mmCIF file of C-alpha atoms in Angstrom:
data_model
loop_
_atom_site.group_PDB
_atom_site.id
_atom_site.type_symbol
_atom_site.label_atom_id
_atom_site.label_comp_id
_atom_site.label_asym_id
_atom_site.label_seq_id
_atom_site.Cartn_x
_atom_site.Cartn_y
_atom_site.Cartn_z
ATOM 1 C CA HIS A 143 92.742 -43.413 -81.063
ATOM 2 C CA TYR A 144 89.628 -45.644 -81.126
ATOM 3 C CA PRO A 145 90.148 -48.611 -83.295
ATOM 4 C CA PRO A 146 86.977 -50.436 -82.064
ATOM 5 C CA THR A 147 84.871 -47.538 -83.437
ATOM 6 C CA GLN A 148 85.862 -48.215 -87.019
ATOM 7 C CA PRO A 149 85.524 -51.269 -89.327
ATOM 8 C CA ALA A 150 88.375 -53.468 -89.528
ATOM 9 C CA ALA A 151 88.330 -53.096 -93.523
ATOM 10 C CA ARG A 152 88.620 -49.230 -93.001
ATOM 11 C CA LEU A 153 91.406 -49.444 -90.463
ATOM 12 C CA ARG A 154 93.274 -51.789 -92.847
ATOM 13 C CA GLU A 155 93.127 -49.344 -95.624
ATOM 14 C CA ILE A 156 94.221 -46.516 -93.558
ATOM 15 C CA GLU A 157 97.179 -48.497 -92.308
ATOM 16 C CA ARG A 158 98.093 -49.447 -95.885
ATOM 17 C CA ARG A 159 97.746 -46.119 -97.682
ATOM 18 C CA LEU A 160 98.088 -43.389 -94.893
ATOM 19 C CA ALA A 161 101.783 -43.387 -94.173
ATOM 20 C CA ALA A 162 102.822 -43.764 -98.010
ATOM 21 C CA GLY A 163 100.605 -40.762 -98.639
ATOM 22 C CA VAL A 164 102.079 -38.660 -96.084
ATOM 23 C CA GLU A 165 105.574 -39.608 -97.469
ATOM 24 C CA GLN A 166 105.042 -38.847 -100.847
ATOM 25 C CA ALA A 167 103.036 -35.351 -100.051
ATOM 26 C CA ARG A 168 104.967 -32.001 -100.328
ATOM 27 C CA LEU A 169 102.331 -30.444 -98.191
ATOM 28 C CA ILE A 170 99.676 -31.924 -96.123
ATOM 29 C CA LEU A 171 96.286 -29.982 -95.706
ATOM 30 C CA ALA A 172 94.131 -30.279 -92.419
ATOM 31 C CA ASP A 173 90.871 -28.736 -91.459
ATOM 32 C CA SER A 174 91.828 -28.056 -88.021
ATOM 33 C CA GLN A 175 94.965 -27.126 -86.097
ATOM 34 C CA PHE A 176 94.300 -30.012 -83.879
ATOM 35 C CA ILE A 177 94.462 -32.548 -86.545
ATOM 36 C CA ALA A 178 97.635 -30.956 -88.065
ATOM 37 C CA ASP A 179 99.229 -31.014 -84.636
ATOM 38 C CA GLU A 180 98.411 -34.595 -83.844
ATOM 39 C CA ALA A 181 99.499 -35.731 -87.541
ATOM 40 C CA ARG A 182 102.776 -33.557 -87.124
ATOM 41 C CA GLU A 183 103.502 -35.463 -84.044
ATOM 42 C CA TYR A 184 102.546 -39.074 -84.957
ATOM 43 C CA PHE A 185 104.711 -38.823 -88.260
ATOM 44 C CA ALA A 186 107.325 -36.896 -86.681
ATOM 45 C CA LEU A 187 107.273 -34.168 -89.534
ATOM 46 C CA PRO A 188 108.081 -30.520 -89.288
ATOM 47 C CA ALA A 189 105.298 -27.924 -88.823
ATOM 48 C CA GLU A 190 106.214 -26.417 -92.335
ATOM 49 C CA ARG A 191 104.680 -29.389 -94.054
ATOM 50 C CA PHE A 192 101.190 -28.731 -92.788
ATOM 51 C CA ILE A 193 98.648 -26.100 -94.076
ATOM 52 C CA VAL A 194 95.368 -25.583 -91.954
ATOM 53 C CA ALA A 195 92.201 -24.641 -93.983
ATOM 54 C CA PRO A 196 89.442 -24.607 -91.502
ATOM 55 C CA LEU A 197 85.970 -25.593 -93.138
ATOM 56 C CA GLY A 198 83.348 -22.983 -93.777
ATOM 57 C CA VAL A 199 79.387 -22.845 -93.587
ATOM 58 C CA ALA A 200 76.783 -22.888 -96.348
ATOM 59 C CA ALA A 201 74.638 -19.881 -96.794
ATOM 60 C CA ARG A 202 71.402 -22.240 -95.940
ATOM 61 C CA PHE A 203 72.696 -22.231 -92.358
ATOM 62 C CA HIS A 204 71.367 -19.022 -90.791
ATOM 63 C CA PRO A 205 68.798 -18.042 -88.257
ATOM 64 C CA ARG A 206 65.115 -18.393 -89.427
ATOM 65 C CA GLU A 207 61.699 -17.237 -88.263
ATOM 66 C CA ALA A 208 59.570 -19.727 -86.684
ATOM 67 C CA ALA A 209 56.908 -19.262 -89.383
ATOM 68 C CA GLU A 210 59.487 -20.391 -92.175
ATOM 69 C CA ILE A 211 60.479 -23.688 -90.280
ATOM 70 C CA ASP A 212 57.153 -24.492 -89.166
ATOM 71 C CA PRO A 213 55.991 -26.850 -91.863
ATOM 72 C CA VAL A 214 59.012 -28.956 -91.464
ATOM 73 C CA LEU A 215 58.792 -28.994 -87.864
ATOM 74 C CA LYS A 216 55.245 -29.964 -87.750
ATOM 75 C CA ALA A 217 55.914 -32.848 -90.099
ATOM 76 C CA HIS A 218 58.370 -34.329 -87.495
ATOM 77 C CA GLY A 219 55.948 -33.386 -84.791
ATOM 78 C CA VAL A 220 57.906 -30.837 -82.877
ATOM 79 C CA GLU A 221 57.643 -27.153 -82.137
ATOM 80 C CA ALA A 222 60.349 -24.367 -82.677
ATOM 81 C CA ARG A 223 63.068 -24.561 -79.778
ATOM 82 C CA GLU A 224 61.234 -27.570 -78.068
ATOM 83 C CA TYR A 225 63.518 -30.519 -79.061
ATOM 84 C CA PHE A 226 67.110 -31.425 -79.105
ATOM 85 C CA LEU A 227 69.003 -32.346 -82.180
ATOM 86 C CA CYS A 228 71.716 -34.979 -83.078
ATOM 87 C CA VAL A 229 73.108 -34.963 -86.498
ATOM 88 C CA GLY A 230 75.420 -37.887 -87.637
ATOM 89 C CA THR A 231 75.647 -41.452 -88.807
ATOM 90 C CA LEU A 232 74.476 -43.973 -86.368
ATOM 91 C CA GLU A 233 77.800 -45.727 -85.632
ATOM 92 C CA PRO A 234 79.932 -46.078 -82.350
ATOM 93 C CA ARG A 235 82.200 -43.297 -82.994
ATOM 94 C CA LYS A 236 79.400 -40.780 -82.959
ATOM 95 C CA ASN A 237 78.925 -41.700 -79.334
ATOM 96 C CA LEU A 238 75.152 -41.305 -79.683
ATOM 97 C CA ASN A 239 74.477 -43.678 -76.840
ATOM 98 C CA LEU A 240 75.528 -40.748 -74.496
ATOM 99 C CA ALA A 241 72.881 -38.522 -75.818
ATOM 100 C CA LEU A 242 70.456 -41.398 -75.348
ATOM 101 C CA ARG A 243 71.611 -41.950 -71.773
ATOM 102 C CA ALA A 244 71.578 -38.256 -70.854
ATOM 103 C CA HIS A 245 68.318 -37.618 -72.386
ATOM 104 C CA ALA A 246 66.856 -40.496 -70.375
ATOM 105 C CA LEU A 247 68.032 -38.691 -67.319
ATOM 106 C CA LEU A 248 65.998 -35.692 -67.825
ATOM 107 C CA PRO A 249 62.644 -35.419 -65.766
ATOM 108 C CA GLU A 250 59.762 -37.140 -67.447
ATOM 109 C CA THR A 251 58.000 -33.779 -68.242
ATOM 110 C CA GLN A 252 61.158 -32.388 -70.006
ATOM 111 C CA ARG A 253 61.712 -35.579 -71.943
ATOM 112 C CA GLN A 254 58.094 -35.327 -73.177
ATOM 113 C CA ARG A 255 58.347 -31.630 -73.875
ATOM 114 C CA PHE A 256 62.020 -31.735 -75.612
ATOM 115 C CA PRO A 257 62.206 -34.951 -77.255
ATOM 116 C CA LEU A 258 65.514 -35.973 -78.916
ATOM 117 C CA LEU A 259 65.633 -36.065 -82.458
ATOM 118 C CA ILE A 260 68.503 -37.971 -84.313
ATOM 119 C CA VAL A 261 69.054 -37.155 -88.067
ATOM 120 C CA GLY A 262 71.567 -39.316 -90.105
ATOM 121 C CA MET A 263 71.739 -42.716 -91.854
ATOM 122 C CA ALA A 264 72.324 -46.093 -90.155
ATOM 123 C CA GLY A 265 75.971 -46.906 -90.206
ATOM 124 C CA TRP A 266 78.243 -49.458 -89.154
ATOM 125 C CA GLN A 267 77.358 -51.574 -85.898
ATOM 126 C CA ARG A 268 74.099 -49.695 -85.717
ATOM 127 C CA GLU A 269 72.651 -52.730 -83.902
ATOM 128 C CA HIS A 270 74.817 -51.508 -81.126
ATOM 129 C CA PHE A 271 72.274 -48.859 -80.366
ATOM 130 C CA SER A 272 69.308 -51.060 -80.750
ATOM 131 C CA GLU A 273 68.244 -51.599 -77.021
ATOM 132 C CA GLU A 274 68.584 -48.038 -75.976
ATOM 133 C CA LEU A 275 67.020 -46.802 -79.025
ATOM 134 C CA ARG A 276 64.124 -49.353 -78.780
ATOM 135 C CA GLN A 277 63.253 -48.138 -75.281
ATOM 136 C CA ALA A 278 63.375 -44.451 -76.092
ATOM 137 C CA LEU A 279 61.623 -44.978 -79.330
ATOM 138 C CA ALA A 280 58.704 -46.854 -77.482
ATOM 139 C CA ALA A 281 58.477 -44.376 -74.907
ATOM 140 C CA GLY A 282 58.276 -41.507 -77.607
ATOM 141 C CA HIS A 283 61.121 -39.531 -76.126
ATOM 142 C CA VAL A 284 63.313 -40.026 -78.985
ATOM 143 C CA CYS A 285 62.657 -39.671 -82.878
ATOM 144 C CA LEU A 286 64.984 -41.355 -85.453
ATOM 145 C CA LEU A 287 64.508 -39.341 -88.648
ATOM 146 C CA GLY A 288 67.062 -41.095 -90.913
ATOM 147 C CA TYR A 289 68.741 -39.266 -93.768
ATOM 148 C CA LEU A 290 67.149 -36.041 -94.620
ATOM 149 C CA PRO A 291 67.695 -33.457 -97.584
ATOM 150 C CA ASP A 292 70.013 -30.726 -96.752
ATOM 151 C CA GLU A 293 67.273 -27.880 -96.581
ATOM 152 C CA GLN A 294 65.366 -29.960 -94.032
ATOM 153 C CA VAL A 295 68.451 -30.481 -91.877
ATOM 154 C CA ALA A 296 69.086 -26.783 -92.120
ATOM 155 C CA GLN A 297 65.579 -25.932 -90.910
ATOM 156 C CA LEU A 298 65.774 -28.489 -88.189
ATOM 157 C CA LEU A 299 69.016 -26.968 -86.824
ATOM 158 C CA ALA A 300 67.683 -23.654 -86.963
ATOM 159 C CA GLY A 301 64.786 -24.619 -84.837
ATOM 160 C CA ALA A 302 66.502 -26.957 -82.363
ATOM 161 C CA ARG A 303 66.778 -26.071 -78.512
ATOM 162 C CA ALA A 304 70.532 -27.143 -78.867
ATOM 163 C CA LEU A 305 72.585 -29.355 -81.169
ATOM 164 C CA ILE A 306 73.983 -32.263 -79.084
ATOM 165 C CA PHE A 307 77.389 -33.428 -80.477
ATOM 166 C CA PRO A 308 78.949 -35.961 -78.060
ATOM 167 C CA LEU A 309 81.764 -37.260 -80.268
ATOM 168 C CA LEU A 310 84.662 -39.224 -78.838
ATOM 169 C CA TYR A 311 86.958 -37.703 -81.343
ATOM 170 C CA GLU A 312 86.458 -35.322 -84.168
ATOM 171 C CA GLY A 313 88.832 -33.609 -86.766
ATOM 172 C CA PHE A 314 86.614 -30.750 -87.142
ATOM 173 C CA GLY A 315 82.747 -31.325 -86.420
ATOM 174 C CA LEU A 316 80.825 -29.379 -89.415
ATOM 175 C CA PRO A 317 77.580 -29.758 -87.727
ATOM 176 C CA VAL A 318 78.666 -27.710 -84.813
ATOM 177 C CA LEU A 319 79.694 -24.804 -87.035
ATOM 178 C CA GLU A 320 76.351 -25.169 -88.982
ATOM 179 C CA ALA A 321 74.323 -25.150 -85.763
ATOM 180 C CA MET A 322 76.048 -22.027 -84.552
ATOM 181 C CA ALA A 323 75.396 -20.118 -87.707
ATOM 182 C CA SER A 324 71.869 -21.032 -87.335
ATOM 183 C CA GLY A 325 71.634 -19.368 -84.077
ATOM 184 C CA THR A 326 71.373 -22.710 -82.172
ATOM 185 C CA PRO A 327 73.408 -23.506 -79.099
ATOM 186 C CA VAL A 328 75.777 -26.354 -79.141
ATOM 187 C CA VAL A 329 76.756 -29.081 -76.656
ATOM 188 C CA VAL A 330 79.848 -30.694 -77.392
ATOM 189 C CA THR A 331 82.750 -32.729 -76.016
ATOM 190 C CA GLY A 332 85.700 -30.759 -74.735
ATOM 191 C CA SER A 333 88.369 -32.775 -76.677
ATOM 192 C CA SER A 334 89.831 -33.127 -80.008
ATOM 193 C CA ALA A 335 88.987 -30.270 -82.455
ATOM 194 C CA MET A 336 85.699 -29.164 -80.737
ATOM 195 C CA PRO A 337 87.205 -26.316 -78.854
ATOM 196 C CA GLU A 338 88.832 -24.934 -81.826
ATOM 197 C CA VAL A 339 85.503 -24.828 -83.596
ATOM 198 C CA ALA A 340 82.932 -24.022 -80.901
ATOM 199 C CA GLY A 341 85.224 -21.593 -79.041
ATOM 200 C CA PRO A 342 83.822 -19.699 -76.157
ATOM 201 C CA ALA A 343 80.096 -20.635 -77.452
ATOM 202 C CA GLY A 344 80.350 -24.309 -76.713
ATOM 203 C CA ASN A 345 78.732 -26.141 -73.527
ATOM 204 C CA TYR A 346 81.601 -28.452 -72.846
ATOM 205 C CA ILE A 347 81.087 -32.108 -71.497
ATOM 206 C CA GLU A 348 83.294 -35.195 -71.134
ATOM 207 C CA ALA A 349 82.594 -38.084 -73.669
ATOM 208 C CA ASP A 350 81.531 -40.489 -70.894
ATOM 209 C CA ASP A 351 79.559 -38.180 -68.696
ATOM 210 C CA ALA A 352 75.805 -38.773 -69.193
ATOM 211 C CA GLN A 353 75.114 -36.697 -66.015
ATOM 212 C CA GLY A 354 77.268 -33.758 -67.127
ATOM 213 C CA LEU A 355 75.392 -33.892 -70.440
ATOM 214 C CA ARG A 356 71.936 -34.006 -68.790
ATOM 215 C CA ASP A 357 72.967 -30.980 -66.602
ATOM 216 C CA ALA A 358 73.974 -29.152 -69.765
ATOM 217 C CA MET A 359 70.549 -29.733 -71.447
ATOM 218 C CA SER A 360 68.599 -28.961 -68.474
ATOM 219 C CA LEU A 361 70.407 -25.602 -68.275
ATOM 220 C CA LEU A 362 69.461 -24.875 -71.661
ATOM 221 C CA ILE A 363 65.884 -25.553 -70.924
ATOM 222 C CA ASP A 364 65.427 -23.682 -67.715
ATOM 223 C CA ASP A 365 67.995 -20.735 -68.007
ATOM 224 C CA GLN A 366 66.583 -18.498 -70.873
ATOM 225 C CA ALA A 367 69.388 -16.027 -70.282
ATOM 226 C CA HIS A 368 72.056 -18.823 -70.762
ATOM 227 C CA TRP A 369 70.358 -20.016 -73.826
ATOM 228 C CA GLN A 370 70.302 -16.608 -75.243
ATOM 229 C CA ALA A 371 74.031 -15.960 -74.343
ATOM 230 C CA CYS A 372 74.956 -19.312 -76.068
ATOM 231 C CA ARG A 373 73.116 -18.380 -79.168
ATOM 232 C CA GLU A 374 74.854 -15.032 -79.507
ATOM 233 C CA ALA A 375 78.242 -16.442 -78.798
ATOM 234 C CA GLY A 376 77.553 -19.274 -81.460
ATOM 235 C CA LEU A 377 76.547 -16.634 -84.007
ATOM 236 C CA GLN A 378 79.723 -14.522 -83.458
ATOM 237 C CA GLN A 379 81.940 -17.635 -83.434
ATOM 238 C CA ALA A 380 80.698 -18.976 -86.717
ATOM 239 C CA ARG A 381 81.544 -15.639 -88.396
ATOM 240 C CA LEU A 382 85.021 -16.557 -87.938
ATOM 241 C CA PHE A 383 84.639 -19.309 -90.601
ATOM 242 C CA SER A 384 83.795 -19.212 -94.287
ATOM 243 C CA TRP A 385 84.267 -21.470 -97.476
ATOM 244 C CA GLU A 386 85.921 -18.390 -99.052
ATOM 245 C CA ARG A 387 88.669 -18.452 -96.463
ATOM 246 C CA CYS A 388 88.892 -22.206 -96.654
ATOM 247 C CA ALA A 389 89.292 -22.104 -100.494
ATOM 248 C CA GLN A 390 92.024 -19.167 -100.099
ATOM 249 C CA ALA A 391 94.159 -21.389 -97.752
ATOM 250 C CA THR A 392 93.620 -24.252 -99.923
ATOM 251 C CA ALA A 393 94.604 -22.497 -103.002
ATOM 252 C CA GLY A 394 97.588 -20.973 -101.177
ATOM 253 C CA ALA A 395 98.758 -24.373 -100.262
ATOM 254 C CA TYR A 396 98.554 -25.652 -103.917
ATOM 255 C CA ARG A 397 100.519 -22.660 -105.065
ATOM 256 C CA GLN A 398 103.020 -23.291 -102.333
ATOM 257 C CA ALA A 399 103.368 -27.054 -103.198
ATOM 258 C CA MET A 400 103.986 -26.043 -106.781
ATOM 259 C CA GLY A 401 106.674 -23.771 -105.964
ATOM 260 C CA GLY A 402 104.709 -20.573 -106.753
#
């Protein structure tokens, strides 16, 4: 759906391999119903060819006391619940420019108190972000942390005011599930698999609406009751997912494919 957000070589490999793989497969595993439905329609295949095995969440993603995460937060110059977090590779498909634009629309005092932290390695066309990032970094409103160990990411997720996940298109969105399991509200686009994963816990925006994202961020800053409701809804939603259920569905698919 968004060819310009992918390297040409990757697109060529998808075009070369995917159709043949689908043709050869007895069953096709998908990690969301959204992707199963899209693939079924695109390849004109019957629904019984697809098995949905939603992903799970690792045990390290759970609510944490401020004292537990304080050393990691201090190392990155932030306080618990006083920063927004993006998790994802810096490349166009992650739509991080929307997060940068929305954060820049916040009042100066809020930008200073609630900086935007971006965790993830530099990816394809990272120079696409250079101008907006340069301005935000120079002002001290955005911190680019790069790749971090899993435990640090888990602690940062548990301490954030909210996870900002403004993806153009996403087949599942594991950081959203991990944030909810950590007791952190999520702001996500209302398209692709996001409603399936975030459910009623999501603060939904359009993928091109910087003002809408800014408003969602402001609400999570200003309205503690709303923030708490999102936190509780996220914890409840995250309990619907587990790696055990994912493994059971996957094993069942293998047994079915082998005729068992």
